[in-house]
XYZ file of N, CA and C in Angstrom:
756
model
N 70.207 -148.216 97.726
C 69.717 -146.901 97.940
C 70.633 -146.107 96.834
N 69.560 -145.014 96.528
C 69.229 -144.172 95.972
C 70.956 -143.229 96.084
N 71.399 -142.666 94.993
C 72.520 -142.421 95.622
C 71.814 -140.410 95.564
N 71.037 -140.012 95.187
C 70.519 -138.911 95.255
C 69.577 -138.670 96.320
N 69.222 -139.434 97.109
C 68.281 -139.491 98.430
C 68.685 -138.174 98.958
N 70.219 -138.453 99.652
C 70.569 -137.160 100.563
C 70.582 -136.190 99.958
N 70.397 -135.481 98.691
C 70.407 -133.988 98.144
C 68.921 -133.898 97.940
N 67.702 -134.980 97.618
C 66.496 -134.628 97.606
C 66.158 -133.868 99.428
N 66.879 -134.934 100.302
C 66.291 -134.563 101.485
C 67.076 -133.268 101.936
N 68.054 -132.735 101.627
C 68.939 -131.509 102.127
C 68.090 -130.168 100.872
N 67.001 -130.230 100.349
C 66.547 -129.188 99.604
C 65.484 -128.759 100.196
N 65.933 -127.625 100.547
C 64.725 -126.539 101.147
C 63.687 -125.855 100.843
N 62.474 -125.707 100.708
C 61.939 -124.718 99.491
C 61.918 -123.346 100.214
N 62.365 -122.532 99.166
C 62.783 -120.532 100.174
C 61.417 -120.350 100.195
N 61.559 -120.153 101.514
C 60.247 -119.529 102.047
C 59.746 -118.262 101.232
N 58.362 -118.022 100.794
C 58.048 -117.099 99.912
C 58.098 -115.235 100.602
N 58.249 -114.486 99.790
C 58.811 -113.247 99.783
C 57.432 -112.345 100.303
N 57.380 -111.918 101.341
C 55.965 -111.606 101.822
C 56.116 -109.734 100.760
N 54.545 -109.526 100.008
C 54.754 -108.669 99.718
C 54.511 -107.530 100.445
N 54.802 -106.245 100.003
C 54.698 -105.293 101.067
C 53.020 -104.610 101.516
N 53.209 -104.371 102.464
C 51.606 -103.885 102.846
C 51.398 -102.508 102.023
N 49.909 -102.159 101.659
C 49.814 -101.001 101.411
C 48.886 -100.471 102.619
N 49.409 -99.523 102.732
C 48.850 -98.654 103.862
C 47.256 -98.283 103.258
N 46.363 -98.314 104.704
C 44.865 -98.255 103.937
C 44.661 -96.335 103.882
N 43.884 -95.932 103.418
C 44.058 -94.377 103.312
C 42.352 -94.476 103.103
N 41.900 -93.556 104.101
C 40.902 -92.831 104.500
C 40.102 -91.688 103.205
N 38.779 -91.725 103.562
C 38.245 -90.763 102.516
C 38.799 -89.143 102.967
N 39.522 -89.106 103.963
C 39.119 -87.651 104.846
C 40.674 -87.422 104.382
N 41.688 -88.336 103.400
C 42.904 -87.954 103.411
C 42.972 -87.267 101.811
N 43.915 -86.411 101.621
C 44.113 -86.004 100.245
C 44.688 -87.022 99.310
N 44.142 -87.205 98.435
C 44.332 -87.912 97.096
C 46.098 -87.984 96.711
N 46.437 -87.269 97.348
C 48.423 -86.922 97.373
C 48.703 -88.046 97.928
N 48.490 -88.127 98.858
C 49.232 -89.190 99.641
C 48.369 -90.432 99.641
N 48.064 -90.978 98.653
C 47.734 -92.544 98.248
C 48.780 -92.718 97.532
N 48.982 -94.061 97.326
C 50.925 -94.156 96.751
C 49.691 -95.244 95.024
N 50.130 -94.671 94.372
C 49.822 -95.161 92.935
C 49.951 -96.664 92.912
N 48.505 -97.235 92.407
C 48.214 -98.818 92.638
C 48.283 -99.049 90.650
N 48.088 -100.079 90.474
C 47.970 -100.537 89.756
C 47.048 -100.814 88.622
N 45.799 -101.122 90.082
C 44.573 -100.951 89.985
C 43.826 -99.645 89.245
N 42.255 -100.069 88.828
C 41.806 -98.801 88.474
C 40.496 -98.457 89.967
N 40.476 -97.223 90.084
C 39.504 -96.826 91.589
C 38.940 -96.339 91.047
N 37.343 -96.322 91.344
C 36.189 -96.249 91.136
C 35.933 -94.989 91.928
N 36.594 -94.333 92.736
C 36.081 -93.154 93.785
C 36.568 -91.814 93.086
N 35.652 -91.176 93.031
C 35.926 -89.858 92.075
C 37.431 -88.997 92.256
N 37.945 -88.436 91.655
C 39.237 -87.878 92.228
C 38.545 -86.874 92.622
N 39.689 -85.990 93.650
C 39.631 -84.885 94.236
C 40.606 -84.154 93.620
N 39.795 -82.892 93.493
C 40.948 -81.825 92.637
C 40.940 -80.491 93.619
N 42.334 -79.937 94.004
C 42.327 -79.082 94.849
C 41.666 -77.664 93.914
N 40.749 -76.705 95.134
C 40.554 -75.734 94.150
C 41.278 -74.593 93.391
N 41.043 -74.180 92.354
C 41.573 -73.118 91.576
C 41.882 -71.659 92.266
N 43.036 -71.544 92.916
C 42.831 -69.953 93.071
C 42.531 -68.753 92.315
N 41.928 -68.007 92.848
C 41.265 -66.492 92.228
C 42.100 -66.510 91.608
N 41.800 -65.454 90.088
C 42.902 -64.589 89.679
C 42.151 -63.240 90.052
N 43.186 -62.748 90.455
C 42.850 -61.089 90.865
C 42.661 -60.348 89.510
N 41.607 -59.643 89.332
C 41.398 -58.638 88.475
C 42.286 -57.235 88.247
N 42.961 -57.337 87.203
C 44.098 -56.071 87.013
C 43.037 -54.406 87.407
N 43.366 -53.793 88.353
C 42.686 -52.629 88.443
C 42.882 -52.170 86.987
N 41.894 -51.486 86.222
C 41.879 -50.365 85.133
C 42.862 -49.182 85.183
N 43.006 -48.293 84.013
C 43.878 -47.317 84.380
C 43.061 -46.400 84.856
N 41.894 -45.858 85.249
C 41.129 -44.806 85.437
C 41.124 -45.133 86.955
N 41.147 -46.421 87.352
C 40.671 -46.657 88.816
C 39.398 -47.309 88.600
N 38.635 -47.397 87.627
C 37.239 -47.910 87.590
C 37.160 -49.294 87.100
N 36.156 -50.163 88.242
C 36.161 -51.611 88.243
C 35.032 -52.005 86.922
N 35.299 -52.408 85.787
C 34.356 -52.751 84.962
C 33.248 -54.050 85.332
N 33.530 -54.598 86.303
C 32.526 -55.710 86.781
C 31.299 -55.206 87.279
N 30.236 -55.421 86.906
C 28.574 -55.213 87.534
C 28.625 -55.026 89.092
N 28.262 -53.892 89.693
C 28.010 -53.921 90.516
C 26.573 -54.298 91.410
N 26.048 -54.601 92.360
C 24.821 -54.816 93.083
C 23.908 -53.672 92.582
N 22.437 -54.462 91.769
C 21.510 -53.631 91.365
C 21.153 -52.760 92.532
N 20.499 -51.501 91.736
C 19.901 -50.750 93.008
C 18.863 -50.067 92.356
N 17.804 -49.386 92.946
C 16.735 -49.190 92.419
C 16.635 -48.448 91.548
N 17.194 -47.233 91.602
C 17.892 -46.358 90.411
C 18.555 -46.655 89.270
N 19.376 -48.077 89.690
C 19.874 -48.543 87.933
C 18.578 -49.413 87.526
N 17.686 -49.966 88.213
C 17.024 -51.048 87.279
C 15.946 -50.398 87.232
N 15.248 -49.496 87.440
C 14.359 -48.491 86.760
C 14.420 -47.103 86.982
N 14.250 -46.376 86.029
C 14.547 -44.907 85.835
C 13.270 -44.355 86.633
N 13.368 -43.592 87.405
C 12.018 -42.792 88.214
C 11.349 -41.831 87.162
N 10.525 -41.598 86.766
C 9.931 -40.642 86.106
C 9.333 -39.137 86.546
N 9.530 -38.210 86.901
C 9.321 -37.507 87.544
C 7.971 -36.878 87.113
N 7.108 -36.705 88.250
C 5.679 -36.588 88.222
C 5.478 -35.112 87.719
N 4.892 -34.705 86.199
C 4.467 -33.674 85.454
C 3.945 -33.035 86.512
N 4.432 -31.402 86.917
C 3.566 -30.764 87.692
C 3.777 -29.279 87.039
N 2.751 -27.991 86.964
C 3.222 -26.912 86.893
C 4.081 -25.847 87.980
N 4.934 -25.216 87.463
C 5.512 -24.940 88.539
C 5.052 -24.104 89.512
N 5.135 -24.138 91.024
C 4.200 -23.506 92.038
C 4.303 -21.864 91.213
N 3.365 -21.146 91.845
C 3.072 -20.020 91.704
C 1.942 -19.407 92.664
N 1.942 -18.215 92.327
C 0.840 -17.199 93.581
C -0.391 -17.903 93.427
N -1.395 -17.468 94.227
C -2.749 -17.456 94.058
C -3.596 -16.633 94.078
N -4.717 -16.484 94.060
C -5.273 -15.116 94.182
C -5.399 -14.422 95.235
N -5.435 -15.302 95.981
C -5.350 -14.841 97.492
C -3.945 -14.024 97.427
N -2.748 -14.370 97.160
C -1.924 -13.988 97.382
C -1.604 -12.730 96.596
N -1.765 -12.429 96.012
C -1.576 -11.267 94.951
C -2.815 -10.085 94.549
N -2.546 -9.055 95.092
C -3.673 -8.324 94.526
C -3.345 -7.606 92.942
N -2.296 -7.339 92.781
C -2.005 -6.737 91.411
C -0.923 -7.314 90.596
N -1.297 -7.749 89.593
C -0.725 -8.135 88.837
C 0.513 -7.560 87.669
N 1.603 -7.338 87.715
C 2.479 -6.459 86.905
C 4.031 -7.096 87.137
N 4.737 -6.174 87.365
C 6.423 -6.594 87.164
C 6.787 -7.102 88.530
N 6.106 -6.781 89.152
C 6.472 -7.799 90.623
C 5.893 -8.876 90.793
N 4.811 -8.656 90.776
C 3.617 -10.476 90.506
C 2.941 -10.633 89.428
N 3.738 -11.107 88.271
C 3.186 -11.137 86.877
C 2.307 -12.073 86.489
N 2.136 -13.144 87.680
C 1.303 -14.486 87.191
C 0.789 -15.125 88.595
N -0.277 -15.718 88.344
C -1.349 -15.862 89.518
C -1.831 -17.153 88.658
N -2.063 -18.162 89.490
C -2.348 -19.717 89.044
C -3.809 -20.099 89.702
N -4.993 -20.371 89.109
C -6.294 -20.754 90.132
C -6.683 -21.871 90.567
N -6.782 -22.576 91.651
C -6.837 -24.096 92.247
C -7.581 -24.713 91.196
N -8.190 -25.955 91.354
C -9.178 -26.605 90.598
C -10.717 -26.183 90.396
N -10.846 -25.783 91.945
C -12.451 -25.393 91.905
C -12.623 -23.960 91.455
N -11.607 -22.819 91.662
C -12.068 -21.523 90.834
C -11.886 -21.347 89.456
N -10.976 -22.334 88.957
C -10.874 -22.517 87.503
C -12.350 -23.487 86.780
N -13.474 -24.390 87.606
C -14.116 -24.541 86.794
C -15.413 -24.015 87.467
N -15.678 -22.764 88.248
C -16.919 -22.878 88.759
C -17.022 -21.907 88.468
N -18.383 -21.207 87.899
C -18.683 -19.621 87.542
C -18.477 -19.804 86.304
N -18.189 -17.970 86.699
C -17.276 -17.472 85.250
C -16.520 -16.617 85.893
N -15.671 -16.194 85.127
C -14.257 -15.650 85.052
C -14.896 -14.215 84.400
N -14.495 -12.762 85.001
C -15.636 -11.644 84.879
C -14.321 -10.950 85.088
N -13.902 -9.927 83.934
C -13.358 -9.342 82.862
C -13.740 -7.913 82.997
N -13.357 -6.871 83.898
C -13.779 -5.660 83.718
C -12.696 -5.037 82.700
N -13.265 -3.864 81.525
C -12.274 -2.710 81.515
C -11.336 -3.110 80.005
N -11.634 -4.251 79.509
C -11.193 -5.099 78.204
C -11.985 -4.503 77.355
N -11.269 -4.113 76.255
C -11.878 -3.370 74.866
C -11.815 -4.622 74.026
N -11.058 -5.215 73.953
C -11.161 -6.600 72.866
C -10.897 -7.882 73.742
N -11.634 -8.960 73.213
C -11.593 -10.064 73.971
C -10.865 -11.195 72.984
N -10.078 -11.851 72.948
C -9.460 -13.224 71.922
C -9.636 -14.844 72.653
N -9.803 -15.376 71.803
C -9.962 -16.907 72.597
C -9.257 -17.880 71.584
N -9.022 -18.648 72.259
C -8.220 -20.252 70.841
C -8.730 -21.476 72.188
N -9.783 -22.090 71.085
C -10.169 -23.644 71.982
C -9.161 -24.415 71.873
N -9.711 -25.917 72.875
C -8.739 -26.537 72.908
C -8.762 -27.267 71.423
N -9.238 -27.193 70.133
C -9.005 -27.480 68.984
C -8.261 -26.451 68.257
N -7.787 -24.968 68.397
C -6.846 -24.165 67.969
C -7.882 -23.399 66.929
N -9.260 -23.592 67.301
C -10.120 -22.373 66.769
C -10.245 -21.023 67.062
N -9.838 -19.992 66.820
C -9.417 -18.877 67.251
C -10.720 -17.340 66.623
N -11.084 -17.031 67.667
C -11.737 -15.744 67.322
C -11.794 -14.488 67.952
N -12.430 -13.375 67.831
C -12.238 -12.199 68.675
C -13.733 -11.572 68.559
N -13.540 -10.460 69.719
C -14.662 -9.821 69.850
C -14.497 -8.488 70.585
N -15.352 -7.438 70.336
C -14.759 -5.965 70.726
C -15.640 -5.692 72.211
N -15.582 -5.057 72.544
C -16.794 -4.704 73.760
C -18.281 -4.204 73.177
N -17.628 -3.590 71.738
C -19.107 -2.803 70.882
C -19.369 -4.147 70.195
N -19.175 -4.575 70.069
C -19.904 -6.213 69.238
C -19.255 -6.609 68.161
N -17.934 -6.157 67.723
C -17.469 -6.157 66.130
C -16.522 -7.945 66.524
N -16.971 -8.462 65.807
C -16.441 -9.872 65.961
C -15.675 -9.953 65.047
N -14.700 -11.073 64.453
C -13.534 -11.259 63.842
C -13.438 -12.970 64.012
N -13.047 -13.747 63.072
C -12.731 -15.124 63.184
C -13.727 -16.323 63.327
N -13.832 -17.298 64.364
C -14.394 -18.114 64.514
C -15.000 -18.173 65.614
N -16.362 -17.959 66.118
C -17.012 -18.064 67.230
C -17.276 -19.551 67.744
N -16.900 -19.584 68.787
C -16.941 -20.837 69.713
C -17.710 -20.887 70.768
N -18.973 -21.806 70.564
C -19.901 -22.291 71.833
C -19.642 -23.210 72.344
N -20.124 -23.351 73.784
C -19.659 -24.425 74.907
C -20.907 -25.242 74.410
N -20.844 -26.629 74.958
C -21.861 -27.087 75.105
C -23.304 -27.405 75.551
N -23.114 -25.958 76.332
C -24.250 -25.178 77.263
C -24.733 -24.075 76.487
N -24.452 -24.184 74.815
C -24.732 -23.294 73.745
C -24.423 -21.723 74.266
N -23.461 -21.582 75.348
C -22.807 -20.095 75.631
C -21.606 -19.924 74.856
N -21.220 -18.662 74.901
C -19.903 -18.193 74.400
C -18.536 -18.598 75.062
N -18.041 -19.194 74.413
C -16.842 -19.436 75.582
C -15.988 -18.517 76.204
N -16.167 -17.044 75.197
C -15.880 -15.997 75.715
C -16.429 -14.717 74.822
N -17.186 -13.989 75.922
C -17.717 -13.106 74.727
C -18.007 -11.907 75.980
N -19.094 -10.777 75.686
C -19.054 -9.704 76.697
C -20.543 -9.859 76.946
N -20.842 -9.310 78.226
C -22.225 -8.894 79.014
C -21.989 -7.411 78.984
N -22.356 -6.455 78.507
C -22.309 -5.024 78.850
C -21.072 -4.826 78.572
N -20.073 -4.151 79.731
C -19.036 -3.869 79.455
C -18.342 -4.874 79.693
N -18.519 -6.090 80.773
C -17.313 -6.975 81.150
C -17.478 -8.521 80.087
N -16.001 -8.727 80.123
C -15.910 -9.774 79.095
C -15.816 -11.322 80.296
N -16.729 -12.538 79.941
C -16.767 -13.656 80.520
C -16.425 -14.606 79.917
N -15.781 -15.115 80.928
C -14.993 -16.571 80.257
C -16.203 -18.054 80.785
N -16.741 -18.461 80.169
C -17.335 -19.899 80.648
C -16.477 -20.538 80.990
N -16.695 -21.073 82.899
C -15.495 -21.849 83.075
C -16.392 -23.048 83.209
N -17.699 -23.617 83.367
C -18.256 -24.627 83.346
C -17.837 -25.906 82.676
N -17.054 -25.241 80.970
C -16.770 -26.328 80.397
C -15.000 -25.817 80.226
N -14.216 -25.437 81.152
C -12.940 -25.052 81.225
C -11.915 -25.582 80.095
N -12.250 -27.149 80.119
C -11.471 -27.993 79.336
C -11.845 -27.645 77.828
N -12.911 -26.721 77.215
C -13.052 -26.494 75.689
C -12.102 -25.191 75.241
N -11.479 -24.602 76.555
C -10.753 -23.548 76.280
C -9.251 -23.401 76.469
N -8.518 -23.087 75.406
C -6.928 -23.358 75.305
C -6.545 -21.947 76.045
N -6.764 -20.795 75.130
C -6.158 -19.870 76.164
C -7.023 -18.696 75.688
N -6.650 -17.521 76.272
C -7.309 -16.098 76.000
C -6.580 -14.567 76.140
N -7.008 -13.543 75.453
C -6.637 -12.882 75.728
C -7.516 -11.387 75.612
N -7.090 -10.430 76.779
C -7.998 -9.652 77.198
C -6.829 -8.320 77.126
N -7.335 -7.364 76.020
C -6.428 -6.190 75.633
C -7.747 -4.885 75.992
N -6.740 -4.073 76.803
C -7.534 -2.758 77.840
C -7.403 -1.879 76.628
N -8.092 -0.360 76.727
C -7.434 0.648 76.139
C -7.701 1.575 76.981
N -7.010 2.590 77.228
C -7.127 4.310 78.272
C -6.448 3.681 79.267
N -6.461 4.643 80.319
C -5.877 4.534 81.022
C -6.272 3.374 82.121
N -7.304 3.023 82.204
C -7.974 2.364 83.229
C -7.429 0.954 83.109
N -6.682 -0.262 84.110
C -6.621 -1.181 84.463
C -7.815 -2.289 83.989
N -7.042 -3.405 83.930
C -7.916 -4.910 83.851
C -8.323 -5.238 85.160
N -9.676 -5.380 85.742
C -10.063 -6.180 86.681
C -10.770 -7.424 87.001
N -10.330 -8.415 87.388
C -10.629 -10.086 87.467
C -11.805 -10.202 88.689
N -12.342 -10.866 89.021
C -13.218 -11.585 89.675
C -13.796 -12.632 88.908
N -13.609 -14.066 90.528
C -14.131 -15.118 90.616
C -15.313 -15.176 91.435
N -16.067 -16.724 91.354
C -17.091 -16.607 91.437
C -17.456 -16.595 93.183
N -16.192 -16.729 94.036
C -16.348 -16.448 95.415
C -16.067 -15.113 95.790
N -15.954 -13.934 94.516
C -16.014 -12.839 95.116
C -14.178 -12.013 95.098
N -13.305 -12.994 94.935
C -11.792 -13.103 95.028
C -11.677 -11.589 94.230
N -10.798 -10.791 93.770
C -10.309 -10.161 92.555
C -9.065 -10.110 92.681
N -8.426 -9.246 91.573
C -7.344 -9.026 91.170
C -7.185 -7.920 89.864
N -6.202 -7.119 90.098
C -6.088 -6.213 88.869
C -4.940 -6.106 88.312
N -4.999 -5.876 87.054
C -3.506 -5.654 85.995
C -2.785 -4.159 86.810
N -2.017 -4.142 86.298
C -0.987 -2.839 86.731
C -1.677 -1.818 85.801
N -1.663 -0.373 85.864
C -2.162 0.264 84.949
C -1.299 0.719 83.948
N 0.270 0.285 83.979
C 1.155 0.529 83.163
C 1.607 2.272 83.086
N 2.097 2.400 81.699
C 3.104 4.218 82.006
C 2.107 4.747 80.824
N 2.850 5.763 80.152
C 2.383 6.157 78.944
C 3.011 5.277 77.946
N 3.945 4.788 77.695
C 4.620 3.828 76.548
C 3.818 2.497 76.543
N 3.272 2.268 77.567
C 2.843 0.462 77.570
C 2.033 0.277 78.572
N 1.033 -0.497 78.419
C -0.083 -1.171 79.135
C 0.372 -2.761 79.285
N -0.537 -3.332 80.171
C -0.580 -4.729 80.587
C -1.852 -5.247 80.184
N -1.746 -6.327 79.150
C -2.865 -7.220 78.848
C -2.720 -8.422 79.789
N -3.801 -8.911 79.698
C -4.185 -9.988 80.655
C -4.032 -11.583 79.952
N -3.277 -12.197 79.985
C -3.007 -13.648 78.868
C -3.337 -14.872 79.826
N -4.569 -15.316 79.443
C -4.825 -16.681 80.241
C -4.898 -17.813 79.831
N -4.609 -18.856 80.079
C -3.332 -20.187 79.830
C -4.028 -21.101 80.345
N -4.770 -22.157 80.438
C -5.349 -23.446 80.744
C -4.042 -24.570 80.711
N -3.551 -24.644 81.868
C -2.742 -26.014 81.942
C -3.651 -27.179 82.766
N -3.862 -28.132 81.805
C -4.541 -29.548 82.728
C -6.102 -28.826 82.879
N -6.234 -28.876 83.983
C -7.482 -27.993 83.822
C -7.426 -26.769 85.442
N -6.269 -26.366 85.457
C -6.545 -25.114 86.019
C -5.557 -23.909 84.912
N -6.092 -22.791 85.469
C -6.227 -21.734 84.919
C -5.249 -20.648 85.453
N -4.316 -20.066 84.657
C -3.250 -19.435 84.534
C -3.156 -17.613 84.512
N -3.569 -16.826 85.182
C -3.625 -15.449 84.552
C -2.055 -14.435 84.443
N -1.577 -14.011 83.604
C -0.495 -13.582 83.427
C -0.442 -12.258 82.650
N -0.122 -11.155 83.496
C 0.255 -9.589 83.014
C 1.202 -9.391 82.366
N 0.997 -9.179 80.855
C 2.005 -9.112 79.903
C 2.255 -7.378 79.084
N 2.990 -7.420 79.515
C 3.401 -5.658 78.928
C 3.580 -5.300 77.561
N 3.164 -4.488 76.708
C 2.589 -4.745 75.286
C 2.931 -3.000 75.278
N 3.040 -2.727 73.699
C 3.301 -0.869 73.321
C 1.747 -0.842 73.708
N 1.368 0.488 74.128
C 0.330 1.413 74.409
C -0.303 1.153 72.941
N 0.737 1.719 72.389
C 0.288 2.717 70.757
C -0.182 1.010 69.703
N 0.291 0.138 69.939
C 0.181 -1.083 69.333
C -1.080 -1.611 68.687
N -1.809 -1.945 67.751
C -3.100 -2.208 67.301
C -3.565 -3.597 67.448
N -4.658 -3.600 67.938
C -4.777 -5.283 68.345
C -4.297 -6.411 67.221
N -4.154 -6.234 66.172
C -3.672 -7.420 65.089
C -2.195 -7.382 65.538
N -1.540 -6.537 66.234
C 0.134 -6.627 66.441
C 0.123 -7.208 67.314
N -0.969 -6.672 68.443
C -0.884 -7.447 69.831
C -1.104 -9.197 69.198
N -1.977 -9.449 68.783
C -2.313 -10.624 68.705
C -1.246 -11.513 68.001
N -0.368 -10.624 66.911
C 0.558 -11.640 66.599
C 1.660 -11.744 67.105
N 1.899 -11.042 68.185
C 2.823 -10.614 69.421
C 2.657 -11.861 70.107
N 1.095 -12.199 70.332
C 0.926 -13.902 71.428
C 1.056 -14.750 70.371
N 0.845 -15.020 69.051
C 0.953 -16.230 68.372
C -0.529 -16.325 67.970
N -1.351 -15.398 68.309
C -3.506 -15.589 67.666
C -2.879 -15.487 66.149
N -3.776 -16.802 65.560
C -4.404 -16.018 64.036
C -5.709 -16.791 64.101
N -6.318 -15.737 63.800
C -7.853 -15.838 63.554
C -8.198 -16.845 62.786
N -9.055 -17.861 62.900
C -9.307 -18.635 62.275
C -10.716 -18.199 61.394
N -10.461 -18.394 59.708
C -11.591 -18.042 59.157
C -12.929 -18.488 58.965
N -13.847 -17.637 59.207
C -15.369 -18.251 59.707
C -16.213 -18.765 58.502
N -16.575 -19.717 58.373
C -17.200 -20.327 57.290
C -18.472 -20.686 57.480
N -19.840 -20.093 57.574
C -21.052 -20.163 57.882
C -21.656 -21.582 56.699
N -21.983 -22.197 57.851
C -22.894 -23.481 56.904
C -23.994 -23.293 57.010
N -24.323 -24.196 55.679
C -25.765 -24.328 55.301
C -26.374 -25.270 55.022
N -27.684 -25.616 54.934
C -28.347 -26.805 54.319
C -28.165 -27.116 52.942
N -27.676 -28.508 52.533
C -27.500 -29.067 51.264
C -28.579 -28.628 50.612
N -28.437 -27.712 49.344
C -29.768 -27.737 48.346
C -30.196 -28.932 47.596
N -31.308 -29.174 47.336
C -31.708 -30.169 46.690
C -31.817 -29.783 45.543
N -32.071 -30.360 44.241
C -32.316 -30.209 42.884
C -33.721 -30.957 42.541
């Protein structure tokens, strides 16, 4: 019998030490509770949200961050171009210091003729800045302007100055100058009338007509009664256009 048999029989194989169990982690648990493992995980790592950094207030108390857009900020509103409000020919009986201006409406500015009585001199400037004048006695200066209807843009019919309104867009402006003690009288196609103030010994009122788009504006402007026509024209910026008579080209 072998002497080491008893020793072999008495050897007991030590039981294996169990490995500590790894607790299961669900997807809803934060990643900070998962124990570190030697293996690689294919699950995406979860990161905690970064806290918002507060914007420090500026010294003036205004925020530099852009605010919500408004209609005023996104598009500039362009005001509609319109002349200032003015009385009508039905609102004014006398153009002078109290009521120096009136404006005709579109129909009154384009129908018939504007008749001015009491004028001694009539001056015109058309849309192309061609300027001329005529007196009640028929003396002319500057350049005459005929409308497409072959009528004078502004002329005299006996003692009345006539502004042709059918082609009102051909008119730029006009000036009617009285002489003597009588004021100017204005009449339009429907019979509406207005007069200028008579003035006094030192001054008189001229009638200044200005076209604004398709509307005629009538103004009474005070001037020195003793001033010459040339002085009054210069006061209102009228420069008579030299008249050049054209003729057919001569052939040899």
